[in-house]
XYZ file of C-alpha atoms in Angstrom:
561
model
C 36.732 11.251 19.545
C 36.387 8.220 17.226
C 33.492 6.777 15.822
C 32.997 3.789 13.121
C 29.926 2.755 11.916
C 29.610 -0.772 10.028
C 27.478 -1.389 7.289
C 23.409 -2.374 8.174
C 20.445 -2.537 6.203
C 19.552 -0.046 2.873
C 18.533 2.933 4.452
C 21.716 3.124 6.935
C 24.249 2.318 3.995
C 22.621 4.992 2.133
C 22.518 7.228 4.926
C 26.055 6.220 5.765
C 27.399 7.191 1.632
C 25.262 10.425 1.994
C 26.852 11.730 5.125
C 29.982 10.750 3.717
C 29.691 12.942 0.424
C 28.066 15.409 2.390
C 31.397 16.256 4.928
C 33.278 16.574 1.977
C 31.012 18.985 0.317
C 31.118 20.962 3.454
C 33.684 22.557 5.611
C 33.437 20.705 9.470
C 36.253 20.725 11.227
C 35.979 16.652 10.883
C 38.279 13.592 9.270
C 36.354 10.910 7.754
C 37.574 7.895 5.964
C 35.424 5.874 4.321
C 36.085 2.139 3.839
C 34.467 -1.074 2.273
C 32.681 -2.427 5.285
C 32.722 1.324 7.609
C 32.335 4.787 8.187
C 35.033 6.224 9.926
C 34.426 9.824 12.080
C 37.267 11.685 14.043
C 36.239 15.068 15.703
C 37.547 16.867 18.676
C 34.039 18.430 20.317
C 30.650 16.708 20.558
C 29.084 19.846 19.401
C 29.965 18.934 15.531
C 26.552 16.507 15.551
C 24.514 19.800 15.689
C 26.556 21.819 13.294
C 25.968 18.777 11.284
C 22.358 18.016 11.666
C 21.674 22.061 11.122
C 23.626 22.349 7.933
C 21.679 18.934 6.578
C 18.456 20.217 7.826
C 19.071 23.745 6.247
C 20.407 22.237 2.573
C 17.863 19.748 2.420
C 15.105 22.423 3.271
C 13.776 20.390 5.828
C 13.084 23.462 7.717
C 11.819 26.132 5.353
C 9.667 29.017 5.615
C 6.070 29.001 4.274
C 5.649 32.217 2.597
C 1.907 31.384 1.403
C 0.409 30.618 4.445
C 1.751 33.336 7.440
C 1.012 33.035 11.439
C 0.833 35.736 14.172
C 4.124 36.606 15.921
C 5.620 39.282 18.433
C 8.642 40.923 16.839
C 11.182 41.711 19.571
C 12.708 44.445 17.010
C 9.527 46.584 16.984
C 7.743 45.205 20.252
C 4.749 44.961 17.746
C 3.047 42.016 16.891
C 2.964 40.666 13.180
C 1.981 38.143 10.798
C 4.964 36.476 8.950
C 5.655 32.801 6.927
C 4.875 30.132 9.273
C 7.954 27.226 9.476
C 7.467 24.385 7.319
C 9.009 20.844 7.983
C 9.397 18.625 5.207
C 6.955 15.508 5.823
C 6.750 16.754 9.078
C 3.377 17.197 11.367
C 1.870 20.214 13.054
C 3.838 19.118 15.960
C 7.033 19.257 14.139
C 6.219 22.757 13.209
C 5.106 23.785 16.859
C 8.570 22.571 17.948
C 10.409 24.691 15.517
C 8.929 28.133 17.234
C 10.994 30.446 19.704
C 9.045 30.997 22.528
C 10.413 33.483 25.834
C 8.620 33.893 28.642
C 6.958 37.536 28.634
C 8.967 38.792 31.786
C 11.859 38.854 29.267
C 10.822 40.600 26.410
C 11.900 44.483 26.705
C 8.546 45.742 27.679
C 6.148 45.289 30.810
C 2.844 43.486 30.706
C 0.465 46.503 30.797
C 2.542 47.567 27.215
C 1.851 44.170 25.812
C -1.628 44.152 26.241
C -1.658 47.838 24.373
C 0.187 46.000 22.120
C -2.599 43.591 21.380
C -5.227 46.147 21.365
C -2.837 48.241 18.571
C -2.325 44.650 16.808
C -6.623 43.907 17.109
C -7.735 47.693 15.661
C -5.003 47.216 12.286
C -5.353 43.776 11.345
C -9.133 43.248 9.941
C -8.029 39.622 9.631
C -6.981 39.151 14.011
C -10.436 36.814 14.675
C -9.257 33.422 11.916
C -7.333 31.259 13.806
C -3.999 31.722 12.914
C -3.597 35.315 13.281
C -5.705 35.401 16.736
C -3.645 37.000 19.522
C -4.177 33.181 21.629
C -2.090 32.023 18.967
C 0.591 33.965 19.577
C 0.992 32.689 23.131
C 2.202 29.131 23.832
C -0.189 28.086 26.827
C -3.645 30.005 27.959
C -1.861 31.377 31.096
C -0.406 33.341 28.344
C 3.090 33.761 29.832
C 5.139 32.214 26.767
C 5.142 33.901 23.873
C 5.984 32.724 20.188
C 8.804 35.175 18.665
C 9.108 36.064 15.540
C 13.032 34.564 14.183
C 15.531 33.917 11.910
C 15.311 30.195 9.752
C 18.352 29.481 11.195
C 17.198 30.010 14.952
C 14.254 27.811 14.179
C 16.420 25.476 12.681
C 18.506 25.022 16.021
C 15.187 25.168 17.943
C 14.000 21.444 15.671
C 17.104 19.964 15.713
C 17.344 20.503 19.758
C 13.874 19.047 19.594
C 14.576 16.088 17.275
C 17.795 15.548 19.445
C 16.796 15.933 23.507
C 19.543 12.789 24.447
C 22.072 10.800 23.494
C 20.091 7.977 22.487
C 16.541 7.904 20.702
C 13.733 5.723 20.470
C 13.244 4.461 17.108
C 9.878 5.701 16.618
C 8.560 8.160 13.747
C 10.401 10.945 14.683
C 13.265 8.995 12.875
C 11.020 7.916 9.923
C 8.027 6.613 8.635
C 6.159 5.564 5.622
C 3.155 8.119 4.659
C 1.120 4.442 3.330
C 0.843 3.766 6.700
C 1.248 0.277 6.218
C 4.263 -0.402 8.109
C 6.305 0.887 10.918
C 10.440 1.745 10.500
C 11.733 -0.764 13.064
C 9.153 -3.053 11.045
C 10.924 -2.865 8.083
C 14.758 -2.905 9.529
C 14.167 -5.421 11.646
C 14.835 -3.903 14.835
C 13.090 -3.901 18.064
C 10.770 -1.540 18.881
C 11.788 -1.222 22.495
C 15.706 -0.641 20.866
C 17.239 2.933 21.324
C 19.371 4.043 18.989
C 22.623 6.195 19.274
C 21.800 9.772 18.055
C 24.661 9.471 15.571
C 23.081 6.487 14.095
C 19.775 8.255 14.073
C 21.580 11.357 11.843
C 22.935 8.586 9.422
C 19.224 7.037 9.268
C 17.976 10.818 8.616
C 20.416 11.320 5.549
C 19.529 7.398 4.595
C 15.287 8.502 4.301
C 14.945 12.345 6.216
C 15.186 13.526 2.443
C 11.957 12.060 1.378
C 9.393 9.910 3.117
C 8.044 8.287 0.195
C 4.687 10.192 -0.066
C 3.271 10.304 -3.600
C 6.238 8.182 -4.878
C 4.608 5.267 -6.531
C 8.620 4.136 -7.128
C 11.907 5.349 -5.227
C 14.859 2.532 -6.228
C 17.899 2.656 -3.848
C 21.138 1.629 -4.531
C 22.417 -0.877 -2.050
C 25.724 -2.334 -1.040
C 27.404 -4.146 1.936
C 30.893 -2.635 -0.219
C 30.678 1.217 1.099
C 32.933 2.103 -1.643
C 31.227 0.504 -4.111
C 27.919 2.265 -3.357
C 30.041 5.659 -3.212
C 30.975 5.642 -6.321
C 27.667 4.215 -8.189
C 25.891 6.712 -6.017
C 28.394 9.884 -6.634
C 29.110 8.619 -10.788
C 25.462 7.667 -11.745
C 24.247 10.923 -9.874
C 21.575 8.613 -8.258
C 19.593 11.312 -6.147
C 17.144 10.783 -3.053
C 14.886 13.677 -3.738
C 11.894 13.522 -6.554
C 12.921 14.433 -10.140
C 11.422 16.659 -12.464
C 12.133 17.738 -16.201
C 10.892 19.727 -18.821
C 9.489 18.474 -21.817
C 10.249 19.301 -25.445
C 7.464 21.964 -25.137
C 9.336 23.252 -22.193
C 6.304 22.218 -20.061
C 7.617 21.332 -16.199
C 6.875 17.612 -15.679
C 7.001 16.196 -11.696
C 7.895 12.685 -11.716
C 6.594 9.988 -8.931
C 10.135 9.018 -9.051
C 13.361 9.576 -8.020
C 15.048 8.554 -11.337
C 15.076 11.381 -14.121
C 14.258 8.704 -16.696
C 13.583 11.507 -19.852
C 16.468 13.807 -19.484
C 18.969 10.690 -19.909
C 16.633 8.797 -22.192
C 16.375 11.724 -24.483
C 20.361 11.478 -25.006
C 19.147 8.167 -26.984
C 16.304 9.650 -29.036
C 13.282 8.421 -26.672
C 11.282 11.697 -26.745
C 8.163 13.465 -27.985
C 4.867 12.865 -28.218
C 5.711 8.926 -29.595
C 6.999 8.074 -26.516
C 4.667 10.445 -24.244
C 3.298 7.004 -22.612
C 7.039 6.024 -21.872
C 7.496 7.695 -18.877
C 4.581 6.806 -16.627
C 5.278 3.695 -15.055
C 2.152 1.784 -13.607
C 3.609 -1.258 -12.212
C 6.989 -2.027 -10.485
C 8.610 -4.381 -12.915
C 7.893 -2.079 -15.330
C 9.595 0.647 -13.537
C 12.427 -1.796 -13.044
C 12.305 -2.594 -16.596
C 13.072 1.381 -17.120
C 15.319 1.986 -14.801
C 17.841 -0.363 -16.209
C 17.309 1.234 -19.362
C 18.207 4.517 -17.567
C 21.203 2.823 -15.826
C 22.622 1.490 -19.198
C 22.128 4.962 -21.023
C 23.973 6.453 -18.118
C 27.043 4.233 -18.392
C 26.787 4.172 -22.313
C 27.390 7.957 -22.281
C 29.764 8.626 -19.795
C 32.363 9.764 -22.552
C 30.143 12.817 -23.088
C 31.224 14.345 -19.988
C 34.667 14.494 -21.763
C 34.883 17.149 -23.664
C 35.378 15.487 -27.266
C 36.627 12.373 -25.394
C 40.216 13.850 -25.202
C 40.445 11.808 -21.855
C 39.768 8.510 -23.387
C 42.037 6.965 -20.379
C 40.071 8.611 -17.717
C 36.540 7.704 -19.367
C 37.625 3.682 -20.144
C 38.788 3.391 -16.082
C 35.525 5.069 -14.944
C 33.530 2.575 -17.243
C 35.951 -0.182 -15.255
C 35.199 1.323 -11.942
C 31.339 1.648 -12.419
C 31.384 -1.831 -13.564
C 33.113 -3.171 -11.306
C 30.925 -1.297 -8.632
C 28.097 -2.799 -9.741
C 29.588 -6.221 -9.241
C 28.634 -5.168 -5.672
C 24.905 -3.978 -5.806
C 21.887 -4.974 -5.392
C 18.548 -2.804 -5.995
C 15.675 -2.164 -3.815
C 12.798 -0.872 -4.966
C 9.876 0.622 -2.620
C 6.199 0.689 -4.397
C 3.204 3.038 -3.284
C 1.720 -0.133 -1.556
C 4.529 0.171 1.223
C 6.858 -3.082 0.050
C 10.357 -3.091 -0.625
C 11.647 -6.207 -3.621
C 14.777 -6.562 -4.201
C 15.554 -6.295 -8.038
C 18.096 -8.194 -10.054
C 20.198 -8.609 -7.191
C 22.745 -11.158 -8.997
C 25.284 -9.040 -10.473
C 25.711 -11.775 -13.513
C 21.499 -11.130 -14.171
C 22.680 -7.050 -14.054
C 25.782 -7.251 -15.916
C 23.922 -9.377 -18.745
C 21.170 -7.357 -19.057
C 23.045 -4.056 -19.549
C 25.238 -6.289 -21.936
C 22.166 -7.179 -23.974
C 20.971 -3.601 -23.967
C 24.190 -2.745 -25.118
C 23.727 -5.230 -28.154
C 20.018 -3.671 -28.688
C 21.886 -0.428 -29.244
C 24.501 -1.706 -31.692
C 21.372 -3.051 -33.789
C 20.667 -0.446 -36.433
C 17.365 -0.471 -37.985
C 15.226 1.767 -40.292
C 19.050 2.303 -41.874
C 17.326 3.243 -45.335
C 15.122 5.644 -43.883
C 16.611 9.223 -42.831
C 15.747 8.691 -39.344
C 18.128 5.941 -38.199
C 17.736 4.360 -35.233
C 18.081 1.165 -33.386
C 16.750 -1.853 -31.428
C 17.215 0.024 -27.917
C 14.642 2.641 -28.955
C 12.759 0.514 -29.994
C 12.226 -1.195 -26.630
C 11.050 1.649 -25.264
C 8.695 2.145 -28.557
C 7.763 -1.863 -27.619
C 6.597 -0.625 -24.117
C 4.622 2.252 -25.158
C 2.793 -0.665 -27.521
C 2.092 -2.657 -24.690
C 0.480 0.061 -22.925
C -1.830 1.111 -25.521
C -2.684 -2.306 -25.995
C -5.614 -2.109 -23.094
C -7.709 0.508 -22.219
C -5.891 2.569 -19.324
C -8.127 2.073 -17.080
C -7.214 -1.524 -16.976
C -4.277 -3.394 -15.307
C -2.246 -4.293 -18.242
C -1.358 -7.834 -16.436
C 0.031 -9.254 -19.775
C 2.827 -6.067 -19.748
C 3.751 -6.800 -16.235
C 4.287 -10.301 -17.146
C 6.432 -9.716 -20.187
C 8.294 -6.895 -18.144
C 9.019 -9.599 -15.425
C 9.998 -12.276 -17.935
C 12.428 -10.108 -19.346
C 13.938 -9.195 -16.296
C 14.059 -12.941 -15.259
C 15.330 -13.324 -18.742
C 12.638 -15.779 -19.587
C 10.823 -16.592 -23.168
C 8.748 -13.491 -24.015
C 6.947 -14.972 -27.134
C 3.519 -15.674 -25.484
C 3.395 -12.087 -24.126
C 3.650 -10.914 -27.251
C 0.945 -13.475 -28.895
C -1.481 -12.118 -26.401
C -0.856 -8.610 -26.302
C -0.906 -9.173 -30.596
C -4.390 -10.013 -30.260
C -5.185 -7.263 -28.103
C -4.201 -5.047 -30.699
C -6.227 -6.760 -33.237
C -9.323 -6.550 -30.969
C -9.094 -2.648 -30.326
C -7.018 -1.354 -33.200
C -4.140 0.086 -31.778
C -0.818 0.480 -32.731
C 0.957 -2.823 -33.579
C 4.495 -3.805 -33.039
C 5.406 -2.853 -36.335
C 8.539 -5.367 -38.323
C 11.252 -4.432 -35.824
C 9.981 -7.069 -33.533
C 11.470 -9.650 -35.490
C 15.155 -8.218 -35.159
C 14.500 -7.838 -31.432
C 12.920 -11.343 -30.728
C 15.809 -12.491 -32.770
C 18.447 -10.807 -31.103
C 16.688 -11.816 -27.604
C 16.887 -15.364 -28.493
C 20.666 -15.469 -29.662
C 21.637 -13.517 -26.483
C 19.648 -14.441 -23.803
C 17.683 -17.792 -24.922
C 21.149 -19.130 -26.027
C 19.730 -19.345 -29.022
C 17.218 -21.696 -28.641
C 14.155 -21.632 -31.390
C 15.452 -19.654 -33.413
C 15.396 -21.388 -36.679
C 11.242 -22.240 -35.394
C 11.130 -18.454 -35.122
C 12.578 -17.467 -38.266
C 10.653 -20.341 -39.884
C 7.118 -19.425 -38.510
C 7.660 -15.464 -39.167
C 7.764 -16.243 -43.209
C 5.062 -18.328 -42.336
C 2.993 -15.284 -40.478
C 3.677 -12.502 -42.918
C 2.529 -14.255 -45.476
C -0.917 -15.361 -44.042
C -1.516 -12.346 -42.755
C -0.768 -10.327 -46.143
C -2.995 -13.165 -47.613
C -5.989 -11.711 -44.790
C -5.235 -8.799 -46.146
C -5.973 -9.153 -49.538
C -9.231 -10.948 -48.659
C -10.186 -8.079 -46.047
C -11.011 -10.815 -43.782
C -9.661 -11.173 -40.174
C -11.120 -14.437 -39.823
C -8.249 -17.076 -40.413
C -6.849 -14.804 -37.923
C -9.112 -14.919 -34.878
C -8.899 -18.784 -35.925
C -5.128 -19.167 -35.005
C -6.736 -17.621 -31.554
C -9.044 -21.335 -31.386
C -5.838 -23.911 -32.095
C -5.011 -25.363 -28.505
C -2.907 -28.507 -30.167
C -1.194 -29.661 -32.602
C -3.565 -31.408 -34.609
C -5.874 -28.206 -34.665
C -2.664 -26.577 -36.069
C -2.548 -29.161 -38.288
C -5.907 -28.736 -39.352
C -5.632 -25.162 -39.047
C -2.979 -25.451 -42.057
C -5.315 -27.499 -44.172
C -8.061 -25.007 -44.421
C -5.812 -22.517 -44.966
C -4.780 -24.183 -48.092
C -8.619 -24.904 -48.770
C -9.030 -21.191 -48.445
C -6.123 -20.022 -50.764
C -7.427 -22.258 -54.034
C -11.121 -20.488 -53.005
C -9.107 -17.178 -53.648
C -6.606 -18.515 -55.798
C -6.017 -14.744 -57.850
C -5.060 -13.061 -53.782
C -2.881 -15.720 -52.846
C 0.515 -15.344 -53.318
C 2.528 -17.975 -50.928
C 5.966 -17.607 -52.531
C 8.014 -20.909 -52.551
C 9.633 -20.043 -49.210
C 6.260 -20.129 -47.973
C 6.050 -23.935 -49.015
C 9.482 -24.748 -47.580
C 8.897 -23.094 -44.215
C 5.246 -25.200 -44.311
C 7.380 -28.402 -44.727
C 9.994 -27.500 -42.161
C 7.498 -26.717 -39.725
C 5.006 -29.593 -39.803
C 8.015 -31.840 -39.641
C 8.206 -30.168 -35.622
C 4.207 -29.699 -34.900
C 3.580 -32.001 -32.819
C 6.817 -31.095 -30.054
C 6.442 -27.283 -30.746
C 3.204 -26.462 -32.044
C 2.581 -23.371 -29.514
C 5.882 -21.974 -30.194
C 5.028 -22.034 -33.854
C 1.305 -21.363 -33.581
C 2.317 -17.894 -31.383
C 4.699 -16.677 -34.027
C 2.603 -17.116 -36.649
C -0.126 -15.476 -34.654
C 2.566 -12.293 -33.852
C 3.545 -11.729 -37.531
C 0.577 -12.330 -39.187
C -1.334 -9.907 -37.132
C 1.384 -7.131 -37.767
C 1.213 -7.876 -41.333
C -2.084 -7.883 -41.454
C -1.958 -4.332 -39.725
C 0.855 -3.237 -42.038
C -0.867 -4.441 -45.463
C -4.374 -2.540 -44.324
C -2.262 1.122 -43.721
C -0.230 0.876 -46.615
C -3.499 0.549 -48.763
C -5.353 3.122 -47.143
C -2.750 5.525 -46.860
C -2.778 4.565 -51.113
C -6.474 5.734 -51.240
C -5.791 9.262 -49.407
């Protein structure tokens, strides 16, 4: 027998890639071949969908036993009835698990009727526990006529016993029994775009069950998936990136055991790069999907960046430079799709030129040394994830951080980020948290060259000499006030007048202001532009004379300890 399978929507190609690396993990007596655009299946006896289906249900521990909560049984061994785990199905409801019993009718077991009910009298006088529910002798029984009776049996029996359940024909309606989300929001053939009245072949119902049977989304707030109308694309981002379906956990630097919301094990590839401890404790809790997006390239970019570590001492520099090349090209063909804890699936830098840029630019970010005097170098890709944890201290957490989720989505859409940063400066101001700090510069810098095209950058540079120095000169006077007043300029002419009472300001306190000759230049440069790019310069100013201001005030008090 023969059977191909095409490519469909995300959950199929996923479940297609899955069963794919699956049959060659384990021994079926199958050939598969595994193309671009299909999923090829040769077999000889129908029976291989069950061996299948059993084998996914048993690795996946679909079907487990529940060894803290027990039921009441009869054990065919002893002819005594006992309590033992009750089966568990993953996501599952008590229906599921009601399915998954052995039951034989009583005229079969290897004792008569009138022993059976001694049996239940022997079970009543040594179990103190026989009158809660579960371990009552009704329970035991599958109807009240009392003539089918719940055996005690193997996983592997009970196993058989669900799949036979899941599995009664050769084709299946496409109801919950082959998925659905835990939100509630929205049905499966909803969100494929498939009939409801549509019945599906049960082999397409397996691949749909290794596509989402895995998880069913409850208490992910994010789950990305890979996607790809290239099958062998998505093979090998799925099998080289190690891109898993189930929900990640890790253990922190105090060996504490952290569960994720997630499927992506963000800190135990992020720590390769440095971004761990309690600095970047904030990191890894994403509250919005763009910002989860935002990390999840990060992740995807550490992951390619280190492939040569799993070469031992990169002897196999020829086999590490052609996975790079494969990967990349892979990704050529994917798209990402991202489901959020209110039940929606966006799509996420699907254009592989957006992707490909981005990882570029993150690869630049990395290049960027910074703190180089200091003994801990490091660079301008930790520092992004330092930026994000500044964002979200910004506002209180029991606020939506709106202005984060805005910068995170303007950096995705590779978009100016400047007036995120003016208003989330501010912020910081307002409820004295932790600032930016002077790497900013290099990465607004770098952001502009590579992804603005350059554009502003001389305004940027300009405005930032501009900025430091006014807010050193705040400083000094222990004043926030020409600060706040930056807040107030909504045109160019209030910039303009802005500058003059700065100046009136600095002869007031002639002996604290020290605007350097650079100072003056800048000034002259930038009035020369005011009245075409007055918010551009007002918001730098704004960004660097706030962290200046910040800087000045910790220097001098950590001089007075």
């Amino acid at each position: 027998m023969i059977r191909k399978f095409t490519v469909k929507d995300v959950f199929f190609n996923n479940g297609l890639i899955n069963l794919y690396q699956f049959l060659q993990e384990y021994a079926f007596d199958i050939d598969i071949k595994l193309e671009k655009s299909f999923l090829e299946l040769k077999y000889k006896d129908e029976k291989i969908f069950f061996e299948i289906l059993n084998k996914f249900l048993e690795e996946k521990e679909i079907v487990t036993f529940n060894k803290k909560n027990t039921r009441i049984f009869f054990d065919t061994n002893t002819n005594e009835f006992t309590q033992s785990a009750k089966v568990n199905i993953k996501n599952g409801g008590s229906n599921d698990s009601k399915n998954a019993l052995i039951r034989v009718h009583i005229d079969n077991l290897s004792i008569s009727k009138e022993e059976l009910l001694k049996k239940e009298e022997k079970y009543i006088q040594e179990n103190e526990n026989y009158t809660k529910d579960e371990y009552k002798i009704e329970k035991c029984y599958y109807d009240k006529s009392k003539q089918e009776i719940y055996v005690l049996s193997s996983l592997q029996e009970h196993i058989e016993k669900f799949s036979s359940y899941l599995v009664k024909d050769d084709f299946l309606a496409l109801n919950s029994s082959i998925h659905n989300f835990e939100d509630g929001q929205k049905s499966f053939h909803d969100m494929i775009k498939i009939s409801k009245n549509y019945n599906i072949d049960k082999w397409e119902a397996l691949i749909y069950w290794f596509g989402t049977k895995i998880q069913h989304y409850f208490n992910f707030a994010f789950f990305i998936y890979p996607n790809s109308s290239n099958l062998e694309a998505l093979n090998i981002f799925k099998r080289d990136l190690k891109i898993r379906d189930e929900k990640n956990s890790f253990r922190d630097e105090d060996d504490n055991l952290i569960t994720t919301n997630t499927n992506v094990n963000f800190y135990d590839q992020l720590r390769k790069d440095k971004i761990f401890g309690k600095k970047f404790k904030n990191f890894y809790i994403s509250k919005s999907d763009v910002e989860f997006e935002l990390k999840f390239f990060m992740y995807l970019f550490s992951k390619i960046s280190h492939i040569e570590s799993s070469y031992e001492k990169a002897l196999d520099k020829d086999k590490m430079t052609k996975r790079k090349e494969k990967i990349f090209n892979a990704l050529q063909e994917i798209t990402f799709v991202v489901y959020v804890e209110d039940g929606t699936f966006k799509k996420s830098l699907s254009e592989y030129t957006k992707t490909y840029q981005f990882i570029q630019f993150l690869e630049e970010l990395k290049k960027t040394k910074i703190n180089i005097q200091k003994e801990q170098e490091s660079n301008l890709f930790v520092y992004l994830a330092d930026m994000i944890v500044t964002f979200g201290l910004s506002q209180s957490s029991k606020e939506i951080n709106i202005n984060f989720q805005k910068w995170c989505k303007a950096f995705l859409e590779f978009k100016s980020l400047r007036k995120y940063y003016y208003v989330t400066s501010f912020n910081i101001l307002k409820n004295e948290s932790k600032s930016f700090g002077k790497d900013l510069y290099e990465f607004e810098k770098n952001y502009l060259k590579n992804i603005m095209k350059g554009k502003n950058m001389s305004t940027h540079e300009k405005s930032k000499i501009l900025g430091e120095s006014i807010g050193y000169f705040c400083a000094e006077l222990g004043d926030k006030d020409l600060l706040f007043k930056l807040r107030n300029v909504k045109n160019y002419k209030q910039l303009l007048s802005y500058f003059k009472d700065l100046k009136f300001v600095s002869l007031k306190y002639e002996h604290k202001a020290r605007f350097s000759k650079e100072f003056n230049e800048s000034l002259e440069e930038v009035i020369n532009i005011l009245e075409t790019d007055w918010e551009i310069i007002r918001d730098y100013i704004a960004i660097y004379a706030i962290d200046k201001f910040k800087a000045t005030n910790y220097a001098k008090s950590q001089q007075n300890k």
